[in-house]
CSV table of C-alpha atoms in Angstrom, one decimal:
chain,number,residue,atom,x,y,z
A,7,MET,CA,0.0,0.0,0.0
A,8,THR,CA,1.4,3.4,-0.9
A,9,GLU,CA,1.8,6.0,1.9
A,10,ASP,CA,-0.8,8.3,0.4
A,11,ARG,CA,-3.4,5.6,0.0
A,12,GLU,CA,-2.8,4.6,3.6
A,13,LEU,CA,-3.2,8.2,4.6
A,14,ASP,CA,-6.5,8.5,2.7
A,15,ILE,CA,-7.9,5.4,4.4
A,16,TRP,CA,-6.9,6.8,7.8
A,17,ARG,CA,-8.5,10.2,7.0
A,18,GLU,CA,-11.7,8.5,5.8
A,19,GLN,CA,-11.9,6.6,9.0
A,20,TRP,CA,-11.0,9.6,11.1
A,21,SER,CA,-13.6,11.9,9.4
A,22,ASN,CA,-16.3,9.5,10.5
A,23,VAL,CA,-15.1,9.4,14.1
A,24,ALA,CA,-17.4,11.9,15.8
A,25,GLU,CA,-20.0,14.5,15.3
A,26,PRO,CA,-20.7,17.3,17.8
A,27,PRO,CA,-23.0,16.1,20.6
A,28,ALA,CA,-26.7,16.9,20.2
A,29,GLY,CA,-27.6,20.4,21.3
A,30,PHE,CA,-23.9,21.3,21.5
A,31,GLN,CA,-24.2,25.0,20.6
A,32,ARG,CA,-27.1,25.6,22.9
A,33,LYS,CA,-25.3,23.9,25.8
A,34,VAL,CA,-22.2,26.0,25.2
A,35,LEU,CA,-24.1,29.2,25.1
A,36,GLN,CA,-25.9,28.3,28.3
A,37,ARG,CA,-22.5,27.6,29.9
A,38,ILE,CA,-21.2,30.9,28.8
A,39,LYS,CA,-24.2,32.7,30.4
A,40,ARG,CA,-23.7,30.7,33.6
A,41,GLN,CA,-20.0,31.5,33.7
A,42,GLU,CA,-20.6,35.2,33.1
A,43,ARG,CA,-23.2,35.4,35.9
A,44,ARG,CA,-20.8,33.6,38.3
A,45,PHE,CA,-18.1,36.0,37.4
A,46,VAL,CA,-20.3,39.1,38.0
A,47,LEU,CA,-21.6,37.5,41.3
A,48,GLY,CA,-18.1,36.7,42.5
A,49,ASN,CA,-16.9,40.3,41.9
A,50,VAL,CA,-20.0,41.8,43.6
A,51,LEU,CA,-19.6,39.5,46.6
A,52,SER,CA,-15.9,40.4,46.9
A,53,VAL,CA,-16.7,44.1,46.8
A,54,ILE,CA,-19.5,43.6,49.4
A,55,ALA,CA,-17.2,41.7,51.7
A,56,PHE,CA,-14.4,44.3,51.4
A,57,LEU,CA,-16.9,47.2,52.1
A,58,GLY,CA,-18.4,45.2,54.9
A,59,ILE,CA,-15.0,45.0,56.6
A,60,LEU,CA,-14.4,48.7,56.1
A,61,VAL,CA,-17.8,49.6,57.5
A,62,PHE,CA,-17.1,47.3,60.5
A,63,ALA,CA,-13.8,49.1,61.1
A,64,TRP,CA,-15.6,52.5,60.9
A,65,VAL,CA,-18.3,51.4,63.4
A,66,MET,CA,-15.7,50.0,65.8
A,67,ARG,CA,-13.4,53.2,65.6
A,68,HIS,CA,-14.6,54.5,69.0
A,69,GLN,CA,-13.6,51.3,70.9
A,70,SER,CA,-11.2,52.0,73.7
A,71,SER,CA,-8.8,49.2,72.7
A,72,TRP,CA,-6.8,48.8,69.5
A,73,MET,CA,-8.6,45.5,69.0
A,74,GLY,CA,-11.8,47.1,67.7
A,75,THR,CA,-10.2,49.0,64.8
A,76,GLY,CA,-7.0,47.1,64.5
A,77,TRP,CA,-8.5,43.8,63.6
A,78,PRO,CA,-10.8,44.9,60.7
A,79,ILE,CA,-8.2,47.4,59.3
A,80,SER,CA,-5.5,44.7,59.4
A,81,VAL,CA,-7.9,42.4,57.5
A,82,CYS,CA,-8.3,45.0,54.9
A,83,VAL,CA,-4.5,45.5,54.7
A,84,LEU,CA,-4.0,41.7,54.5
A,85,VAL,CA,-6.5,41.5,51.6
A,86,PHE,CA,-4.7,44.3,49.8
A,87,ILE,CA,-1.3,42.7,50.3
A,88,ALA,CA,-2.6,39.2,49.3
A,89,ALA,CA,-4.2,40.6,46.2
A,90,GLY,CA,-1.1,42.6,45.2
A,91,ILE,CA,1.2,39.6,45.7
A,92,ARG,CA,-1.2,37.4,43.7
A,93,ILE,CA,-1.2,39.8,40.8
A,94,TRP,CA,2.5,40.3,40.9
A,95,VAL,CA,3.4,36.6,41.1
A,96,LEU,CA,0.9,35.5,38.5
A,97,ARG,CA,1.7,38.3,36.1
A,98,ARG,CA,2.0,37.3,32.4
A,99,THR,CA,0.5,33.9,33.0
A,100,TRP,CA,-3.0,34.5,31.8
A,101,ARG,CA,-4.8,33.7,28.6
A,102,PRO,CA,-2.3,31.1,27.2
A,103,GLU,CA,-4.9,29.2,25.1
A,104,THR,CA,-4.4,31.1,21.9
A,105,GLN,CA,-0.6,30.4,21.7
A,106,SER,CA,1.1,27.5,20.0
A,107,THR,CA,1.3,24.2,21.9
A,108,ARG,CA,5.0,24.8,22.8
A,109,ALA,CA,4.3,28.3,24.0
A,110,PHE,CA,1.3,27.1,25.9
A,111,VAL,CA,3.2,24.3,27.7
A,112,GLU,CA,6.0,26.8,28.6
A,113,LEU,CA,3.5,29.2,30.0
A,114,TRP,CA,1.7,26.4,31.8
A,115,ARG,CA,4.9,25.5,33.5
A,116,LYS,CA,5.6,29.1,34.4
A,117,ARG,CA,2.0,29.3,35.8
A,118,VAL,CA,2.4,26.2,38.0
A,119,ALA,CA,5.8,27.5,39.2
A,120,ALA,CA,4.1,30.8,40.1
A,121,ARG,CA,1.3,29.1,42.0
A,122,ILE,CA,3.9,27.1,44.0
A,123,GLN,CA,5.7,30.4,44.8
A,124,LEU,CA,2.3,31.9,45.7
A,125,LEU,CA,1.7,29.1,48.1
A,126,ARG,CA,5.0,29.6,49.8
A,127,ILE,CA,4.3,33.4,50.2
A,128,SER,CA,0.9,32.6,51.6
A,129,LEU,CA,2.4,30.4,54.2
A,130,TYR,CA,4.8,33.2,55.3
A,131,LEU,CA,1.9,35.7,55.2
A,132,SER,CA,-0.2,33.5,57.4
A,133,ILE,CA,2.7,33.2,59.9
A,134,GLY,CA,3.0,37.0,59.9
A,135,TRP,CA,-0.7,37.3,60.4
A,136,LEU,CA,-0.5,35.0,63.5
A,137,ILE,CA,2.4,37.1,64.9
A,138,PHE,CA,0.5,40.3,64.2
A,139,CYS,CA,-2.6,38.9,66.0
A,140,ALA,CA,-0.5,37.8,69.0
A,141,ALA,CA,1.1,41.3,69.2
A,142,LEU,CA,-2.3,42.9,69.0
A,143,MET,CA,-3.5,40.7,71.9
A,144,ALA,CA,-0.4,41.4,73.9
A,145,VAL,CA,-0.8,45.2,73.6
A,146,ASN,CA,-4.5,44.9,74.6
A,147,TRP,CA,-3.9,42.4,77.3
A,148,PRO,CA,-5.1,44.6,80.2
A,149,ILE,CA,-8.5,44.7,78.6
A,150,ILE,CA,-8.5,41.2,77.1
A,151,GLY,CA,-7.0,39.7,80.2
A,152,GLN,CA,-10.0,40.8,82.3
A,153,ASP,CA,-12.4,39.4,79.9
A,154,ALA,CA,-10.4,36.2,79.6
A,155,ARG,CA,-10.5,35.7,83.4
A,156,ALA,CA,-14.2,36.3,83.4
A,157,HIS,CA,-15.0,33.9,80.6
A,158,PRO,CA,-12.1,31.4,80.4
A,159,LYS,CA,-14.0,28.7,78.5
A,160,GLU,CA,-14.9,31.0,75.7
A,161,TRP,CA,-11.4,32.3,75.4
A,162,VAL,CA,-9.9,28.8,75.4
A,163,ALA,CA,-12.3,27.8,72.6
A,164,LEU,CA,-11.5,31.0,70.7
A,165,LEU,CA,-7.8,30.3,71.1
A,166,ILE,CA,-8.2,26.7,69.9
A,167,VAL,CA,-10.2,27.8,66.9
A,168,CYS,CA,-7.8,30.7,66.0
A,169,VAL,CA,-4.5,29.0,66.7
A,170,LEU,CA,-5.2,25.4,65.8
A,171,MET,CA,-7.4,26.0,62.8
A,172,GLN,CA,-4.8,28.0,61.0
A,173,PRO,CA,-2.2,25.2,60.9
A,174,VAL,CA,-4.8,22.6,60.1
A,175,LEU,CA,-6.5,24.6,57.3
A,176,LEU,CA,-3.6,26.5,55.9
A,177,TRP,CA,-0.6,24.3,56.5
A,178,TYR,CA,-2.2,20.9,55.7
A,179,GLY,CA,-4.3,22.4,53.0
A,180,ALA,CA,-1.4,24.3,51.5
A,181,GLY,CA,0.8,21.2,51.8
A,182,TRP,CA,-1.8,19.1,49.9
A,183,LEU,CA,-2.1,21.8,47.2
A,184,ARG,CA,1.7,22.1,47.0
A,185,ARG,CA,2.1,18.4,46.4
A,186,ARG,CA,-0.5,18.5,43.7
A,187,LYS,CA,1.1,21.5,42.1
A,188,LEU,CA,4.6,19.8,42.3
A,189,ALA,CA,3.2,16.8,40.6
A,190,GLU,CA,1.7,19.0,37.9
A,191,LEU,CA,5.0,20.8,37.5
A,192,ASN,CA,6.7,17.4,37.0
A,193,GLU,CA,4.1,16.4,34.4
A,194,VAL,CA,4.5,19.6,32.5
A,195,THR,CA,8.3,19.4,32.6
A,196,LYS,CA,7.9,15.8,31.3
A,197,ILE,CA,5.8,17.1,28.3
A,198,LEU,CA,8.4,19.8,27.6
A,199,ASN,CA,11.2,17.3,27.8
A,200,GLU,CA,9.3,15.0,25.5
A,201,MET,CA,9.0,17.9,23.0
A,202,ASP,CA,12.7,18.6,23.3
A,203,ARG,CA,13.7,15.0,22.9
A,204,ILE,CA,11.6,14.8,19.7
A,205,ASP,CA,13.3,17.9,18.4
A,206,VAL,CA,16.8,16.7,19.2
A,207,SER,CA,16.5,13.1,18.0
B,7,MET,CA,-23.8,45.8,22.7
B,8,SER,CA,-23.6,45.3,18.9
B,9,GLU,CA,-19.9,44.3,19.3
B,10,ARG,CA,-21.0,41.5,21.6
B,11,ARG,CA,-23.7,40.5,19.1
B,12,ASP,CA,-21.1,40.4,16.3
B,13,LEU,CA,-18.8,38.3,18.5
B,14,GLN,CA,-21.6,35.9,19.3
B,15,ALA,CA,-22.5,35.5,15.6
B,16,GLN,CA,-18.8,34.9,14.8
B,17,PHE,CA,-18.6,32.4,17.6
B,18,GLU,CA,-21.8,30.5,16.5
B,19,ARG,CA,-20.4,30.4,13.0
B,20,ILE,CA,-17.1,29.0,14.2
B,21,LEU,CA,-18.9,26.3,16.1
B,22,SER,CA,-21.0,25.4,13.1
B,23,GLU,CA,-18.0,25.3,10.8
B,24,HIS,CA,-15.5,23.6,13.2
B,25,GLY,CA,-17.8,21.8,15.6
B,26,ALA,CA,-17.2,18.4,14.0
B,27,ALA,CA,-13.4,19.0,14.0
B,28,ILE,CA,-13.5,20.0,17.6
B,29,SER,CA,-15.4,16.8,18.4
B,30,ARG,CA,-12.8,14.7,16.5
B,31,LEU,CA,-9.9,16.4,18.3
B,32,ALA,CA,-11.5,15.7,21.6
B,33,PHE,CA,-11.7,12.1,20.6
B,34,GLY,CA,-7.9,12.1,20.5
B,35,TYR,CA,-7.8,13.1,24.1
B,36,GLU,CA,-10.7,11.4,25.8
B,37,THR,CA,-12.4,8.0,25.3
B,38,VAL,CA,-15.3,8.3,27.7
B,39,ALA,CA,-18.3,9.8,25.9
B,40,SER,CA,-19.7,11.9,28.7
B,41,VAL,CA,-16.4,13.3,29.7
B,42,ARG,CA,-15.6,14.0,26.1
B,43,GLU,CA,-18.7,16.0,25.8
B,44,GLU,CA,-17.5,18.1,28.7
B,45,LEU,CA,-14.2,18.5,27.0
B,46,VAL,CA,-15.8,19.6,23.7
B,47,GLN,CA,-17.7,22.3,25.7
B,48,ASP,CA,-14.6,23.3,27.5
B,49,ILE,CA,-12.9,23.8,24.2
B,50,ALA,CA,-15.8,25.9,22.9
B,51,LEU,CA,-15.8,28.0,26.1
B,52,ALA,CA,-12.0,28.6,25.7
B,53,ILE,CA,-12.6,29.7,22.1
B,54,TRP,CA,-15.3,32.1,23.2
B,55,GLN,CA,-13.0,33.6,25.9
B,56,ALA,CA,-10.1,34.0,23.4
B,57,LEU,CA,-12.3,35.2,20.5
B,58,ALA,CA,-12.4,38.9,21.6
B,59,HIS,CA,-8.5,38.9,21.5
B,60,PHE,CA,-8.3,37.2,18.1
B,61,ARG,CA,-6.8,39.7,15.7
B,62,GLY,CA,-6.5,37.5,12.6
B,63,ASP,CA,-2.8,37.0,12.9
B,64,CYS,CA,-3.4,33.3,11.9
B,65,SER,CA,-6.2,31.6,10.1
B,66,GLU,CA,-9.4,31.0,12.1
B,67,ARG,CA,-8.9,27.2,11.6
B,68,THR,CA,-5.4,27.4,13.1
B,69,PHE,CA,-6.8,29.6,16.0
B,70,VAL,CA,-9.5,26.9,16.8
B,71,TYR,CA,-7.0,24.0,16.5
B,72,ARG,CA,-4.5,25.7,18.8
B,73,ILE,CA,-7.1,26.2,21.5
B,74,ALA,CA,-8.5,22.7,21.1
B,75,HIS,CA,-5.1,21.1,21.4
B,76,ASN,CA,-4.0,23.2,24.3
B,77,ARG,CA,-7.2,22.5,26.2
B,78,GLY,CA,-6.9,18.8,25.3
B,79,LEU,CA,-3.4,18.8,26.7
B,80,SER,CA,-4.5,20.3,30.1
B,81,HIS,CA,-7.4,17.7,30.0
B,82,VAL,CA,-4.9,14.9,29.7
B,83,TRP,CA,-3.1,16.2,32.8
B,84,LYS,CA,-6.3,16.5,34.8
B,85,ARG,CA,-7.7,13.2,33.8
B,86,ARG,CA,-4.7,11.1,33.1
B,87,PRO,CA,-6.8,8.0,32.2
B,88,PRO,CA,-5.0,4.8,31.5
B,89,HIS,CA,-4.9,3.9,27.8
B,90,GLN,CA,-8.2,2.2,27.1
B,91,PRO,CA,-7.9,-1.1,25.2
B,92,LEU,CA,-9.8,-1.7,22.0
B,93,GLU,CA,-12.3,-4.1,23.6
B,94,GLU,CA,-13.4,-1.5,26.1
B,95,MET,CA,-14.2,1.1,23.4
B,96,GLU,CA,-17.8,2.1,23.9
B,97,GLU,CA,-20.2,1.1,21.2
B,98,SER,CA,-22.2,4.3,21.7
B,99,ASP,CA,-19.1,6.3,20.7
B,100,GLN,CA,-19.4,5.2,17.2
B,101,PRO,CA,-21.7,7.0,14.9
B,102,ILE,CA,-24.2,4.9,13.0
B,103,ASP,CA,-22.9,4.2,9.5
B,104,PRO,CA,-25.6,4.3,6.8
B,105,ARG,CA,-24.0,1.4,4.9
B,106,PRO,CA,-26.6,-1.3,4.2
B,107,HIS,CA,-24.5,-4.4,4.9
B,108,PRO,CA,-24.2,-5.0,8.6
B,109,GLU,CA,-20.9,-7.0,8.2
B,110,GLU,CA,-19.3,-4.1,6.3
B,111,GLN,CA,-20.6,-1.7,8.9
B,112,ALA,CA,-19.2,-3.8,11.7
B,113,ALA,CA,-15.8,-4.1,9.9
B,114,GLN,CA,-15.6,-0.3,9.4
B,115,THR,CA,-16.5,0.4,12.9
B,116,ASN,CA,-13.9,-2.1,14.1
B,117,GLN,CA,-11.2,-0.4,11.9
B,118,ARG,CA,-12.2,3.0,13.2
B,119,ALA,CA,-12.1,1.8,16.7
B,120,ARG,CA,-8.6,0.3,16.1
B,121,LEU,CA,-7.4,3.6,14.6
B,122,MET,CA,-8.8,5.5,17.6
B,123,SER,CA,-7.2,3.1,20.1
B,124,ALA,CA,-3.9,3.3,18.3
B,125,ILE,CA,-4.0,7.1,18.2
B,126,GLN,CA,-4.8,7.3,21.9
B,127,SER,CA,-1.9,5.0,22.8
B,128,LEU,CA,0.7,7.4,21.2
B,129,PRO,CA,2.6,9.9,23.3
B,130,VAL,CA,0.9,13.3,23.4
B,131,ALA,CA,3.3,15.1,21.1
B,132,HIS,CA,2.9,12.4,18.4
B,133,ARG,CA,-0.8,12.2,18.9
B,134,GLN,CA,-1.2,15.9,18.2
B,135,MET,CA,0.9,15.5,15.1
B,136,ILE,CA,-1.2,12.6,13.8
B,137,VAL,CA,-4.5,14.3,14.6
B,138,LEU,CA,-3.5,17.4,12.7
B,139,MET,CA,-2.3,15.4,9.8
B,140,LEU,CA,-5.6,13.5,9.7
B,141,GLU,CA,-7.5,16.8,9.8
B,142,GLY,CA,-5.7,17.7,6.6
B,143,LEU,CA,-3.6,20.6,7.8
B,144,SER,CA,-0.6,21.7,5.7
B,145,HIS,CA,2.9,21.5,7.2
B,146,ALA,CA,2.9,25.3,7.6
B,147,GLN,CA,-0.4,25.2,9.5
B,148,VAL,CA,0.8,22.3,11.7
B,149,ALA,CA,4.0,24.3,12.4
B,150,GLU,CA,1.8,27.3,13.4
B,151,VAL,CA,-0.4,25.3,15.7
B,152,LEU,CA,2.5,23.5,17.5
B,153,GLY,CA,5.0,26.4,17.5
B,154,ILE,CA,7.8,24.4,15.6
B,155,THR,CA,9.5,24.8,12.3
B,156,GLU,CA,8.2,23.3,9.1
B,157,ASN,CA,11.2,21.0,8.7
B,158,ASN,CA,10.6,19.8,12.2
B,159,VAL,CA,7.0,19.0,11.3
B,160,ALA,CA,8.2,16.8,8.4
B,161,VAL,CA,10.6,14.9,10.7
B,162,ARG,CA,8.1,14.5,13.5
B,163,LEU,CA,5.3,13.6,11.2
B,164,ASN,CA,7.3,10.7,9.7
B,165,ARG,CA,8.1,9.4,13.2
B,166,ALA,CA,4.5,9.8,14.4
B,167,ARG,CA,3.3,7.9,11.3
B,168,ASN,CA,5.7,5.0,11.9
B,169,MET,CA,4.6,4.9,15.5
B,170,LEU,CA,1.0,4.8,14.5
B,171,LYS,CA,1.7,2.0,12.0
B,172,ASP,CA,3.4,0.1,14.9
B,173,ALA,CA,0.5,0.6,17.1
B,174,LEU,CA,-1.9,-0.7,14.4
B,175,GLY,CA,0.4,-3.6,13.8
B,176,GLU,CA,0.8,-2.7,10.1
B,177,ARG,CA,4.7,-2.7,10.1
B,178,PRO,CA,6.6,-5.9,9.7
C-alpha cells in the first residue's frame, strides 16, 4: 500500500469518528451565560465583603482598645497585600490558550511554578498574620485579660479555633495543594522534555 | 452591545464550521463519551474567551485548533486516564454508519475503533501530530499550531506515522 493511499484510508476513518454532541451549541451558550453570571456575582460579593470589613472598622473606631479598629483594618491591609502579591506573582501567566502548543506548555509550566511560589508566600503571610494577632493581643492584654479571666471557657475555645485552625487549614491544605502542584510541574516538565527530545532526535 | 452580538455571531459560525473537527480532536484526548462532551464544551468555552482577542494573525482554523489542542493537553493532565484497550471502546461512541450491509458496517466500525485506540496509545506530542495530519492541515499550519519549524514538522510527522503503524500492527 502506498503511503498516500494509507493516509487517505486513515483520513476517511478519522472523518467519521465523531459529530458534535446533540444540542452542542445551545449547551455551550448556556455555559457561557452561567459563567458570566458567576463572574459578576463573584466580583459583587468580593466588593461587598471588602466594604463590609471597612464599615465594620468604621463602626468600631470608638472602641477604647486597638482590638476594635486594629483587627478589621488589618484584615483590609491583608486583603490588599494578598491581592497585590497574587497579581505580581501570576503576572503574564494569563490567557495562554491562543498560543502555539509549545508556548502554551512553557507558559503552563511558568504558571504552575508561580502558583507554588504563591503558596510559599501565603504560608509566610499566614505566619506573619499570626504574629500580628499575637502582638495585638499582647498590647491589649489589660482589657482582654480581664475578659479572659471572666470567661475562660470561651477564650480557650477561641484560642483553639484561631491557633489550631490555621495550621490545620492552611498548612495541611497548602501542603496538599503544593504536592498537587509539584506533581503538575513534573508532568508539564515531562511534556516539555518529550517535545525537546523529539526535536533533538 | 452590537460588538458582543457580532462576537456571538462569529462564535456561532465557528462552532457550526469547526464543531465536527473539535469533536474529533476531543476524541484524541478522551475516550469516555460523557467526559468527552464536557471537553468539547470546555474547548468551545475557551474559544469564546479567546475570540475577543483574536486579531486574525493566523487563520481561524489554526486559531481553533491551537485552542482545542491546548485544552486537550490540560485535560490529559487533569484526567490522566490509562490507555483504554480496544475491547473497552464504547459502542455508543461510534456514529451509525448508513452502509446497508451489517458486516461491512461492523468491519468499518472495528477499523475506526482500532485507529482511535492506536492514536490514543501514542505519546501526546505524536498524537497531536497525527491528529493534525488527519485533519488535513498543511505543514505550515501544523507548524503554526504547534510552534515548531516546518522542517521539524516533516521529521516529527514521519516518526509519528511510523509509531501509528506500529500501534496498528501494520509494520513488519
